[in-house]
Short mmCIF file of C-alpha atoms in Angstrom, two decimals:
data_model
loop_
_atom_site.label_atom_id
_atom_site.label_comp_id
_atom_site.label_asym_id
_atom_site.label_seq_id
_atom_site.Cartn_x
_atom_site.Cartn_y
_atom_site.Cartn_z
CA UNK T 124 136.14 26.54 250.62
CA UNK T 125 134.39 26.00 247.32
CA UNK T 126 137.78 25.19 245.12
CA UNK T 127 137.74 23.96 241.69
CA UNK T 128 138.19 20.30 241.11
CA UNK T 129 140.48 19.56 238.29
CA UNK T 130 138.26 17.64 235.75
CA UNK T 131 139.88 14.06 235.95
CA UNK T 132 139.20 14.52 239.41
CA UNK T 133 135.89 15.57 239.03
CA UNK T 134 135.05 12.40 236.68
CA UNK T 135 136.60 9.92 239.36
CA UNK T 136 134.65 11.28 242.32
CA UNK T 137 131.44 11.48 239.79
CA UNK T 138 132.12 7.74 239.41
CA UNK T 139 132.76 7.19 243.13
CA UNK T 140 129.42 8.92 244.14
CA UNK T 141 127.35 7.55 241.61
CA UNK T 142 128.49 4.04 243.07
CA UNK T 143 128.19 5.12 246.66
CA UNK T 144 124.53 6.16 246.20
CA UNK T 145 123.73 2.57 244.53
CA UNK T 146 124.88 0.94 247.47
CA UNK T 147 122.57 3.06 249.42
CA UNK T 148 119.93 2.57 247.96
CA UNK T 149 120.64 -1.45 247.78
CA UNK T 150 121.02 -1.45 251.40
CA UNK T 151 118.05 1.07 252.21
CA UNK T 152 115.55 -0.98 249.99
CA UNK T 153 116.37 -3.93 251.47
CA UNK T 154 116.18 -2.89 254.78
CA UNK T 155 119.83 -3.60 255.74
CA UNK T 156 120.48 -0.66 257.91
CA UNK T 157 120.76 2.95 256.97
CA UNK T 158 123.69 2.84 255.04
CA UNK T 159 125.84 5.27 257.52
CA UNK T 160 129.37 3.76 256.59
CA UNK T 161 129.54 1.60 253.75
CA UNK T 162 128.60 3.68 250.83
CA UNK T 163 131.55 6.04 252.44
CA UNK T 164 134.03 2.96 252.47
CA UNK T 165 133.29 1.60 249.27
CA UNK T 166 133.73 5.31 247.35
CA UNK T 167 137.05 6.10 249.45
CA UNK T 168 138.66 2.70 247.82
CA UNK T 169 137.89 4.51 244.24
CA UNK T 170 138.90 7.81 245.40
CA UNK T 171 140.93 7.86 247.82
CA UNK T 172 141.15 11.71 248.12
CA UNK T 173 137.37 11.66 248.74
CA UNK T 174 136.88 13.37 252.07
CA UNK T 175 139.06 16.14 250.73
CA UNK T 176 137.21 16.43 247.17
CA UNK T 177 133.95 17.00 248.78
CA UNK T 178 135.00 19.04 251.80
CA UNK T 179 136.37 21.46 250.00
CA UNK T 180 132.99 22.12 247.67
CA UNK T 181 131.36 23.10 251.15
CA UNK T 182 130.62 26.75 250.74
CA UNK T 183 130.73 28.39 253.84
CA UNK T 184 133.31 25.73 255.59
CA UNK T 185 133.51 22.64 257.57
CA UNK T 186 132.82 22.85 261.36
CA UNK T 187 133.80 19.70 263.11
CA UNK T 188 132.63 18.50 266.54
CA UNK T 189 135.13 16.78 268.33
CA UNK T 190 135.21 15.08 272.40
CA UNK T 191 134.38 12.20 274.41
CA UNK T 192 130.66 12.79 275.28
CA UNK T 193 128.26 15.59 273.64
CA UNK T 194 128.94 15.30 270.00
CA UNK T 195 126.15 13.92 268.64
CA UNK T 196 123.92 16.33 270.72
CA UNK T 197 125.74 19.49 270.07
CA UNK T 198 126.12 18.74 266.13
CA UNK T 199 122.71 18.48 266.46
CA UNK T 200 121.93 22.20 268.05
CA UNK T 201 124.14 23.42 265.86
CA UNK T 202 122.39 22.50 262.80
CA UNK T 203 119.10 22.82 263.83
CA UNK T 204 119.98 26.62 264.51
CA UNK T 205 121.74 27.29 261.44
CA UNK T 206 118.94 25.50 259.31
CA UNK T 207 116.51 27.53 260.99
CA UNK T 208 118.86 30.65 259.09
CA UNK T 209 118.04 28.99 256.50
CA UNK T 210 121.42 27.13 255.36
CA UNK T 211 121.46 23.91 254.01
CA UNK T 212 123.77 21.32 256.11
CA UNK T 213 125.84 18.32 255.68
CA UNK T 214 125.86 16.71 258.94
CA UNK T 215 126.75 13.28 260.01
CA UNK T 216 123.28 12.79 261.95
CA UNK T 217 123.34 9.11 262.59
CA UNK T 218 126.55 9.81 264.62
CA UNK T 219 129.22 7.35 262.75
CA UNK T 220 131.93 9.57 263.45
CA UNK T 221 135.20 7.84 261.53
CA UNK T 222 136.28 8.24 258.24
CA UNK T 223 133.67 6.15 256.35
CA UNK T 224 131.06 7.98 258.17
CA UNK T 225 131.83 11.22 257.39
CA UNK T 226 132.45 10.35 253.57
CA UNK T 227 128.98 9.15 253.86
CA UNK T 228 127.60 11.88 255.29
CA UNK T 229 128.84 14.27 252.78
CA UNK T 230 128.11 12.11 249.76
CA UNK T 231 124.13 11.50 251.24
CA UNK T 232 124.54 15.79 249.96
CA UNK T 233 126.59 15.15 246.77
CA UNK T 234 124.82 14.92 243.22
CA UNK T 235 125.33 12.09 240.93
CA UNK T 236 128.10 14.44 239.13
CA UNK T 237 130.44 14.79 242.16
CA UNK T 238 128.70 18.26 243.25
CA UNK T 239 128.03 18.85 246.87
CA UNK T 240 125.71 21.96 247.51
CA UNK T 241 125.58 22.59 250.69
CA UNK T 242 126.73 25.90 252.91
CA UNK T 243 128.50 23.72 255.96
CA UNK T 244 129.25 20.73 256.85
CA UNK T 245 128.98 19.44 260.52
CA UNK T 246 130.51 16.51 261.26
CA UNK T 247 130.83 15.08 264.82
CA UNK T 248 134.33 13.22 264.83
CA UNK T 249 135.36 10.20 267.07
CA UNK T 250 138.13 12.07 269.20
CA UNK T 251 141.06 9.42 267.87
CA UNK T 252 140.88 10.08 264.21
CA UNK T 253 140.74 13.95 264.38
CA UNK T 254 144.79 13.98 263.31
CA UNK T 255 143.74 11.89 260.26
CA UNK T 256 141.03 13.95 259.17
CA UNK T 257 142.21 17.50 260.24
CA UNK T 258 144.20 18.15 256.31
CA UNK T 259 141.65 16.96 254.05
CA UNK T 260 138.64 18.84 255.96
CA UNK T 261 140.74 22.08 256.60
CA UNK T 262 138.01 22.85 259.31
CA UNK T 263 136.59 26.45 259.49
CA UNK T 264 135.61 25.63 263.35
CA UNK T 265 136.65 23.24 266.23
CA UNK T 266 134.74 22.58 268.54
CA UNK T 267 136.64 20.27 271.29
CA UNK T 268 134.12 19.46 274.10
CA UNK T 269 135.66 17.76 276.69
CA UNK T 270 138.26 14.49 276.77
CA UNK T 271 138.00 11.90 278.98
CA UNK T 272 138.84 8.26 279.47
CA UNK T 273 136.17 6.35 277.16
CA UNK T 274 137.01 2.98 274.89
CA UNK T 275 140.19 1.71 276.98
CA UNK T 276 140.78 -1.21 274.57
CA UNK T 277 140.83 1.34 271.97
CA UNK T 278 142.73 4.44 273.11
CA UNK T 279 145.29 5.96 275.06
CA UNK T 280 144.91 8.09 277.82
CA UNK T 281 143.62 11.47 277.17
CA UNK T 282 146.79 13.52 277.85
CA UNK T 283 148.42 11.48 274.81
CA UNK T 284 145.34 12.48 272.54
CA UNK T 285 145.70 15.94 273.46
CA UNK T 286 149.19 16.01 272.59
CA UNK T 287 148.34 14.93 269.16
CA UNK T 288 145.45 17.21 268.78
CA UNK T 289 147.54 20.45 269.35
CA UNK T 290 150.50 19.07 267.23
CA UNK T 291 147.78 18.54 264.22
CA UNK T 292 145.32 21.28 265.10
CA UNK T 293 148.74 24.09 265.31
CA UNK T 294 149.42 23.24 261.47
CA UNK T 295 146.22 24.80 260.04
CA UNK T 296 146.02 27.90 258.70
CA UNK T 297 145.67 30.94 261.70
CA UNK T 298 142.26 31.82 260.54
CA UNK T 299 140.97 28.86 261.65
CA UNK T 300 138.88 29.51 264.83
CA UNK T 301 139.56 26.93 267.73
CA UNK T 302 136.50 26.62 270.98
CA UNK T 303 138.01 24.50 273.73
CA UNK T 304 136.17 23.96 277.04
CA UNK T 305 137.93 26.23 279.14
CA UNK T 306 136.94 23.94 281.82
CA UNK T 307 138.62 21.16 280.62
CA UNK T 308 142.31 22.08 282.07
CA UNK T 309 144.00 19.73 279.32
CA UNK T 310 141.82 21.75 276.54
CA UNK T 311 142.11 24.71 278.52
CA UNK T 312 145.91 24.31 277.86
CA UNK T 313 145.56 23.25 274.15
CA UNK T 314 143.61 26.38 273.29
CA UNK T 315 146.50 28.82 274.97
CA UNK T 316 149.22 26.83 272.87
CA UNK T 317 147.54 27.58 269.61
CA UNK T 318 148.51 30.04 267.19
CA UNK T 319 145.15 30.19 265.63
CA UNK T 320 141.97 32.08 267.06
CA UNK T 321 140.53 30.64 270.31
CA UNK T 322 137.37 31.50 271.66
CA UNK T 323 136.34 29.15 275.20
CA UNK T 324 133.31 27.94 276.62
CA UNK T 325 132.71 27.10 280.05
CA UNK T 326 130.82 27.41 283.35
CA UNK T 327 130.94 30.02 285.93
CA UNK T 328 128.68 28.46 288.49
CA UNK T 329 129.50 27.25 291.70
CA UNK T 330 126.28 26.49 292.54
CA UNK T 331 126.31 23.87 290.81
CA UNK T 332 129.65 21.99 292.17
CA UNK T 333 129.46 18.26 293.29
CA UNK T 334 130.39 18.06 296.87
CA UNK T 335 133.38 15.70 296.21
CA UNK T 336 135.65 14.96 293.09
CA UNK T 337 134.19 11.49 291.25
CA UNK T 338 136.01 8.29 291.32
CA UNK T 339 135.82 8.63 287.61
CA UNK T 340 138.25 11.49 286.89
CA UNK T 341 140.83 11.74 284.50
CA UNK T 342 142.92 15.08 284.56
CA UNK T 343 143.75 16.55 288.14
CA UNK T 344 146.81 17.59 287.52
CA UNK T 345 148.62 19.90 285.80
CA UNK T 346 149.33 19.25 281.83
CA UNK T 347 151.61 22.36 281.92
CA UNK T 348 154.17 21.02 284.83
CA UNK T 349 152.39 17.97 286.37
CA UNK T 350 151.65 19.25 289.71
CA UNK T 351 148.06 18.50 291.25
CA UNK T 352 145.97 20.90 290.00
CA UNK T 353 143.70 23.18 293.19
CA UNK T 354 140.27 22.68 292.11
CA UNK T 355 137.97 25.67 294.00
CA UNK T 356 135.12 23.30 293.03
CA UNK T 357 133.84 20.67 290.38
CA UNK T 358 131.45 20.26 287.63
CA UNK T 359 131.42 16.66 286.26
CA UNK T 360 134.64 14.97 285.99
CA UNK T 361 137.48 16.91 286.11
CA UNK T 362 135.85 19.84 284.71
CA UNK T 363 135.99 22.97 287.19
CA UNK T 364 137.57 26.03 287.99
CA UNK T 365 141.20 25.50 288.72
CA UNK T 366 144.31 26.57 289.08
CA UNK T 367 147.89 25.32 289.69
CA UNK T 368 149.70 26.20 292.37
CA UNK T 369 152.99 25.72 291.23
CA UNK T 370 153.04 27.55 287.78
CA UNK T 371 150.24 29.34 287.69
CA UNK T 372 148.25 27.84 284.94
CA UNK T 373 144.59 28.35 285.14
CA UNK T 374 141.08 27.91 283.46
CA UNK T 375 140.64 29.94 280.83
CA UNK T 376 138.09 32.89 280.28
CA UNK T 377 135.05 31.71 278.86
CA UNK T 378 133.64 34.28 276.01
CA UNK T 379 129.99 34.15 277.20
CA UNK T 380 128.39 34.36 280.83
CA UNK T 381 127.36 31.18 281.43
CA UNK T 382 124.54 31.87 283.97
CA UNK T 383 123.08 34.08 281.41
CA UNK T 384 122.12 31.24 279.01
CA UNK T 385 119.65 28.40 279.85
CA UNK T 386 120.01 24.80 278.53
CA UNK T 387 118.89 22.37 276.60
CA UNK T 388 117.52 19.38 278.13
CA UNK T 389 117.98 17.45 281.08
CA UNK T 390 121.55 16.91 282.82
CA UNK T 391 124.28 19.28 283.64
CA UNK T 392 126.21 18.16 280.72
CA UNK T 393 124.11 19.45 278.47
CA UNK T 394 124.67 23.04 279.40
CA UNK T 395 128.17 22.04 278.30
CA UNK T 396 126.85 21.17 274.39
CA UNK T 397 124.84 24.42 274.66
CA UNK T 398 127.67 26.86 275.48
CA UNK T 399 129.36 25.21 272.92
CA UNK T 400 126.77 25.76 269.81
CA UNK T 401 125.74 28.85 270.84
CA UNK T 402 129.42 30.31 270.94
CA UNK T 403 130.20 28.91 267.80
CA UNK T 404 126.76 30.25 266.12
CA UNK T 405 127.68 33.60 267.39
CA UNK T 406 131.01 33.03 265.64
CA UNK T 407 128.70 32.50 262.72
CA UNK T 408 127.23 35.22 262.76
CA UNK T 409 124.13 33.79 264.08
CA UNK T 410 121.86 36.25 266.05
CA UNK T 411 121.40 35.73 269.66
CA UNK T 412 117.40 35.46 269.65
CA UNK T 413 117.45 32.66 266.97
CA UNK T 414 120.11 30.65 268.90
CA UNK T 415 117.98 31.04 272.35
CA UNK T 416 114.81 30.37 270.91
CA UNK T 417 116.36 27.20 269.55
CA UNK T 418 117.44 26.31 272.74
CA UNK T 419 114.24 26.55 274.11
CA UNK T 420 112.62 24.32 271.68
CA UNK T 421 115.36 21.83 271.09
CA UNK T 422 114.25 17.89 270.48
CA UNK T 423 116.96 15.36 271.71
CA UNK T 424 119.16 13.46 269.25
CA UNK T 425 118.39 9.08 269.52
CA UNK T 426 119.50 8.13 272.71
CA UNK T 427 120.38 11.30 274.59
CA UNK T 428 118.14 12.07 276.84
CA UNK T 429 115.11 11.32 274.28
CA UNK T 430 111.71 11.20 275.63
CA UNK T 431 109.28 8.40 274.29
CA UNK T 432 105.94 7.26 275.48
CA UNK T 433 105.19 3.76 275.22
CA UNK T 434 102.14 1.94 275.76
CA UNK T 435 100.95 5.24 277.63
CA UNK T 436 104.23 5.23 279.71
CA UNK T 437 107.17 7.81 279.62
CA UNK T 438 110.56 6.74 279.03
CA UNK T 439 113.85 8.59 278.86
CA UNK T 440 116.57 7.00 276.74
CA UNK T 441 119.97 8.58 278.43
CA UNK T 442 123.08 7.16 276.71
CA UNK T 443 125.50 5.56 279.43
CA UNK T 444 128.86 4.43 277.65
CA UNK T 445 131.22 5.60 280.19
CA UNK T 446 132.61 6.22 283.67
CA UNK T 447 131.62 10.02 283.29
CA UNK T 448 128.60 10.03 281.10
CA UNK T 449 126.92 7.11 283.56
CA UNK T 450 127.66 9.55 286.11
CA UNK T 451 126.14 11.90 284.84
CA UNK T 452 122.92 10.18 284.16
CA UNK T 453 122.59 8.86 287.50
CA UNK T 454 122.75 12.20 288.83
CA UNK T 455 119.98 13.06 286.09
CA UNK T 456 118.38 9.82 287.62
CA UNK T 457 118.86 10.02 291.10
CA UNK T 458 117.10 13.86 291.51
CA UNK T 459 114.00 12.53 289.87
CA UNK T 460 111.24 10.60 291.95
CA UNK T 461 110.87 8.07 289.49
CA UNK T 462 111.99 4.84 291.03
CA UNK T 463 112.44 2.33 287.97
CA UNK T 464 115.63 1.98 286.20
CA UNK T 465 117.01 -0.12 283.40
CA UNK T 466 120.51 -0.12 282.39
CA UNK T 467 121.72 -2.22 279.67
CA UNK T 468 125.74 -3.33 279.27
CA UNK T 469 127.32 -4.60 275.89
CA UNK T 470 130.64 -4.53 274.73
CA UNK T 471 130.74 -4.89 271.29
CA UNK T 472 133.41 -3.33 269.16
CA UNK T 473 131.22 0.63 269.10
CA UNK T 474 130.96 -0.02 272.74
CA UNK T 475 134.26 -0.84 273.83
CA UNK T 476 135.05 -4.30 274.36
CA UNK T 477 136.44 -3.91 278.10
CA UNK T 478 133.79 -3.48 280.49
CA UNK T 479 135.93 -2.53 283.36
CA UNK T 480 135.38 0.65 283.33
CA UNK T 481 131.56 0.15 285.61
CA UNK T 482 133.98 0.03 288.62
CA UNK T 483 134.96 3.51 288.39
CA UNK T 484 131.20 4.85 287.94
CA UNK T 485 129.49 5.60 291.13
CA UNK T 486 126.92 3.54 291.37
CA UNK T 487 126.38 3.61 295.35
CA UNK T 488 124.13 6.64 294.67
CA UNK T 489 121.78 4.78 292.40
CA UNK T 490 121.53 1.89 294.45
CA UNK T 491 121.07 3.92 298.01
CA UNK T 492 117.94 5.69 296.93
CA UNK T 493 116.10 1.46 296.41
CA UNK T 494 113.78 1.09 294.08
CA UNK T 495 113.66 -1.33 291.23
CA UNK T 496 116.55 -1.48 288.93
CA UNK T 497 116.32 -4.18 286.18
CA UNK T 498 120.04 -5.10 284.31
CA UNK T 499 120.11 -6.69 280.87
CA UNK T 500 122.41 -6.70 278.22
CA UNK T 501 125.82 -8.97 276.67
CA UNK T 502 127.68 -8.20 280.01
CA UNK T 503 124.09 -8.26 282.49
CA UNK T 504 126.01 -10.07 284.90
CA UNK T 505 128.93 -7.85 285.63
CA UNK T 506 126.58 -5.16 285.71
CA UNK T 507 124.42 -7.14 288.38
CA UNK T 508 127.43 -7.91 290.18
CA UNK T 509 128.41 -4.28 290.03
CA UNK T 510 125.21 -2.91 292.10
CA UNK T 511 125.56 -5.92 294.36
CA UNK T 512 129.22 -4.49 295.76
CA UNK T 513 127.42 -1.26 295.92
CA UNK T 514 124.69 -1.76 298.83
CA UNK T 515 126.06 -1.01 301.63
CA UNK T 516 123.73 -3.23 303.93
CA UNK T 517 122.06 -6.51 303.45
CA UNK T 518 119.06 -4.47 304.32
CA UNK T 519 119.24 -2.60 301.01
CA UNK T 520 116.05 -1.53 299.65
CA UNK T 521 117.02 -2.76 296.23
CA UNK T 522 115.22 -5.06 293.97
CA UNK T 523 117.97 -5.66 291.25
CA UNK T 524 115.74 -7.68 288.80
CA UNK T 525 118.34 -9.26 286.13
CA UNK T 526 117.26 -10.73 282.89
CA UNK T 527 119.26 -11.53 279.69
CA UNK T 528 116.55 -11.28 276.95
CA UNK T 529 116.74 -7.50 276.28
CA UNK T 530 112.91 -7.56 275.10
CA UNK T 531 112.01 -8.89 278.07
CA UNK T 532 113.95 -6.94 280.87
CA UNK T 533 111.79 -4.10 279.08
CA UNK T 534 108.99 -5.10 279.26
CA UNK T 535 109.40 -5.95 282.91
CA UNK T 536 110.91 -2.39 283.40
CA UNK T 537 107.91 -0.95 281.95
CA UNK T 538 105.82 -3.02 284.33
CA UNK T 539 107.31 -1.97 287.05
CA UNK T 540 106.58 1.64 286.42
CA UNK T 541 103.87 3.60 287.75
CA UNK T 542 101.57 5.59 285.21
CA UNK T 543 102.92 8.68 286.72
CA UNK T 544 106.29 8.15 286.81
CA UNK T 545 109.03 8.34 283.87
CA UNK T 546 111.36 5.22 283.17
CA UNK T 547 115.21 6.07 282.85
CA UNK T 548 117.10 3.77 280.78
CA UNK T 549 121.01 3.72 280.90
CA UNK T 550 122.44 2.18 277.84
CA UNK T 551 126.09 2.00 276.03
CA UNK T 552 126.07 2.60 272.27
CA UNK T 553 125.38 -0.71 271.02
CA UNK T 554 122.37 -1.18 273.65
CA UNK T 555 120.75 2.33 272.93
CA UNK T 556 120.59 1.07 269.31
CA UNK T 557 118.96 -1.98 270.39
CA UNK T 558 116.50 -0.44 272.57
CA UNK T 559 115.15 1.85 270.25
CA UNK T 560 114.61 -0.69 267.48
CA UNK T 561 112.92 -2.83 270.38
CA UNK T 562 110.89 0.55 271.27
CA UNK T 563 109.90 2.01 268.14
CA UNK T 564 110.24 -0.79 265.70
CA UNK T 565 112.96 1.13 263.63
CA UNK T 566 116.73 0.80 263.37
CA UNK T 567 118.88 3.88 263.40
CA UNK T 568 122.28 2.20 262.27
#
């Protein structure tokens, strides 16, 4: 934390930054995008050891966010509490979570000399490239949320990802401090393999169980022998308490009482990000009444369960790119009374290009409870076909509305929705992006 840099070095990252911020401003002024990526890209090919260079200037360490679903919104609670300490933070906020996007990040806090004044970095990283970037950011916290299956034309299968995690994450140096989700049994079992210091969040109420394991669930089963795991009940997922029967691994003790903290915003998930920035703000130092009153006053990040009002109408933007984040959202969906839904498929490269995974969300519950549901997006029509195989009766109080143009099936969503009632909107990655610009007139990415 805070090394020298040698003074060649210095010179070719001064070089490398100044160039970076040009092309930021290029592409800001000319309303491009918001230059999340490429000013990273271009400033790695003149230094390649840029990640590393500026990572290392951060004073008080680099704490990086890694898992399938929750980064973007715990990175976000995390930052918001330690600002409010008054720190100033590097953070990846647009959510481009690979290499360039990090390099970015840090740079957007880097002077034109190379300098980078800033007391932590927190940097939400895609789940795949965390062996890569592990060495050069020589984290001072992990935070690793949850895994599950997300881009299948991408990556493996989440036992092989764990695998690599603990193999990278068991090379850094013991003081690093490791927060698994003790729910999680394949992090549950990464965290008791590690040599460093591992403090584990998780849930410890059954109150909130689902009646039945999820079609969409990836890890029942032991990662310590294989055998199926005994669940005593279910979160989301495969997340639970468990135990095996066979060797005796279990969940791991959570270090705070999860009953005793309340969370931010809507969805069960979300008390997942919040046990997870509040144990790693403790960690910090961080008192508890800052961290709670945070809580209590937290805005969502774009897209995650973000609350808009549009032409006098509320609407909920609740990101939906796979089999257990849809799930999740229709549960958020399904236990309102509002009655108008639109969910939006693409599969572009950020969204993963194979689409099969709508098969394994469940779908049936969205489409028993009627009401209007309106499908757009690149892939609207194996969406539509999706809630067609899910009524159960030709008497199904659907109306499955499908239209192409995405500026259109809003509007008609909005039309369909009562003054008092809140429109949900359910889209992947790509389609969030796209329904915010449509929304608010502004592009995030």
């Amino acid at each position: 934390m805070g090394n020298k840099i040698q003074l060649i070095d210095r010179l070719r990252l001064g070089f490398a930054v100044s160039v970076a911020k040009s092309v930021t401003f290029i592409v800001q002024f000319l309303r491009l995008g918001a230059a999340s990526v490429l000013p990273g890209a271009i400033a790695r090919r003149i230094e390649p050891r840029l990640l590393q260079l500026l990572s290392q200037q951060v004073k008080n360490g680099v704490i990086l966010i890694a898992g399938t679903n929750g980064k973007t919104t715990t990175a976000l609670l995390l930052c918001t509490i330690l600002e409010r300490k008054g720190y100033r933070i590097a953070h990846n906020s647009t959510g481009a979570n690979l290499e360039n996007g990090l390099m970015t990040a840090l740079l957007e806090s880097t002077n034109l000399l190379g300098i980078l004044d800033v007391d932590y970095a927190i940097l939400e990283v895609d789940e795949n490239i965390v062996p890569k970037v592990l060495a050069p950011l020589q984290p001072r916290i992990i935070l690793c949320l949850n895994l599950f299956r997300d881009q299948l034309d991408r990556y493996g299968e989440v036992d092989t990802i764990s695998k690599r995690w603990t193999k990278v994450i068991s090379t850094l140096p013991v003081e690093t401090v490791v927060i698994p989700n003790a729910d999680d049994p394949t992090l549950s079992n990464l965290g008791q393999q590690l040599p460093q210091r591992v403090l584990f969040f998780g849930l410890n109420e059954p109150e909130h169980y689902l009646e039945a394991i999820p079609h969409a669930v990836d890890s029942i089963y032991c990662p310590k022998c294989g055998h199926s795991l005994d669940y005593e009940g279910v979160y989301l997922s495969h997340l639970g308490d468990f135990t095996c029967p066979q060797c005796g691994f279990s969940k791991s003790k959570p270090t705070l009482e999860s009953s005793e903290w309340s969370q931010i915003l809507v969805g069960l998930y979300n008390k997942y990000n919040t046990l997870a920035a509040a144990t790693a703000a403790i960690e910090l130092g961080i008192d508890e009444a800052t961290i709670r009153d945070t809580i209590n006053n937290f805005q969502a990040a774009f897209g995650r369960a973000e609350d808009l009002v549009i032409n006098g109408k509320r609407v909920r933007i609740l990101l939906s790119k796979n089999p257990v984040g849809t799930n999740e959202t229709i549960r958020v969906v399904t236990q309102s009374t509002d009655k108008t839904t639109l969910l939006v498929l693409n599969d572009r490269t950020p969204d993963g290009t194979d689409v099969s995974w709508i098969w394994d969300v469940d779908t049936e519950k969205l489409v028993e409870r009627g009401g209007t549901l309106v499908v757009s997006g690149d892939r609207v029509y194996d969406l539509a076909l999706r809630l067609r195989y899910s009524e159960k009766s030709p008497q199904s109080k659907l109306n499955l509305i499908v239209e192409e143009d995405l500026r259109q099936a809003i509007a008609t969503a909005l039309e369909h929705t009562p003054e008092n009632e809140t429109l949900h909107i359910l889209p992947t990655y790509s389609a969030m992006l796209e329904v915010r610009e449509v929304l608010t007139g502004r592009k995030i990415l």
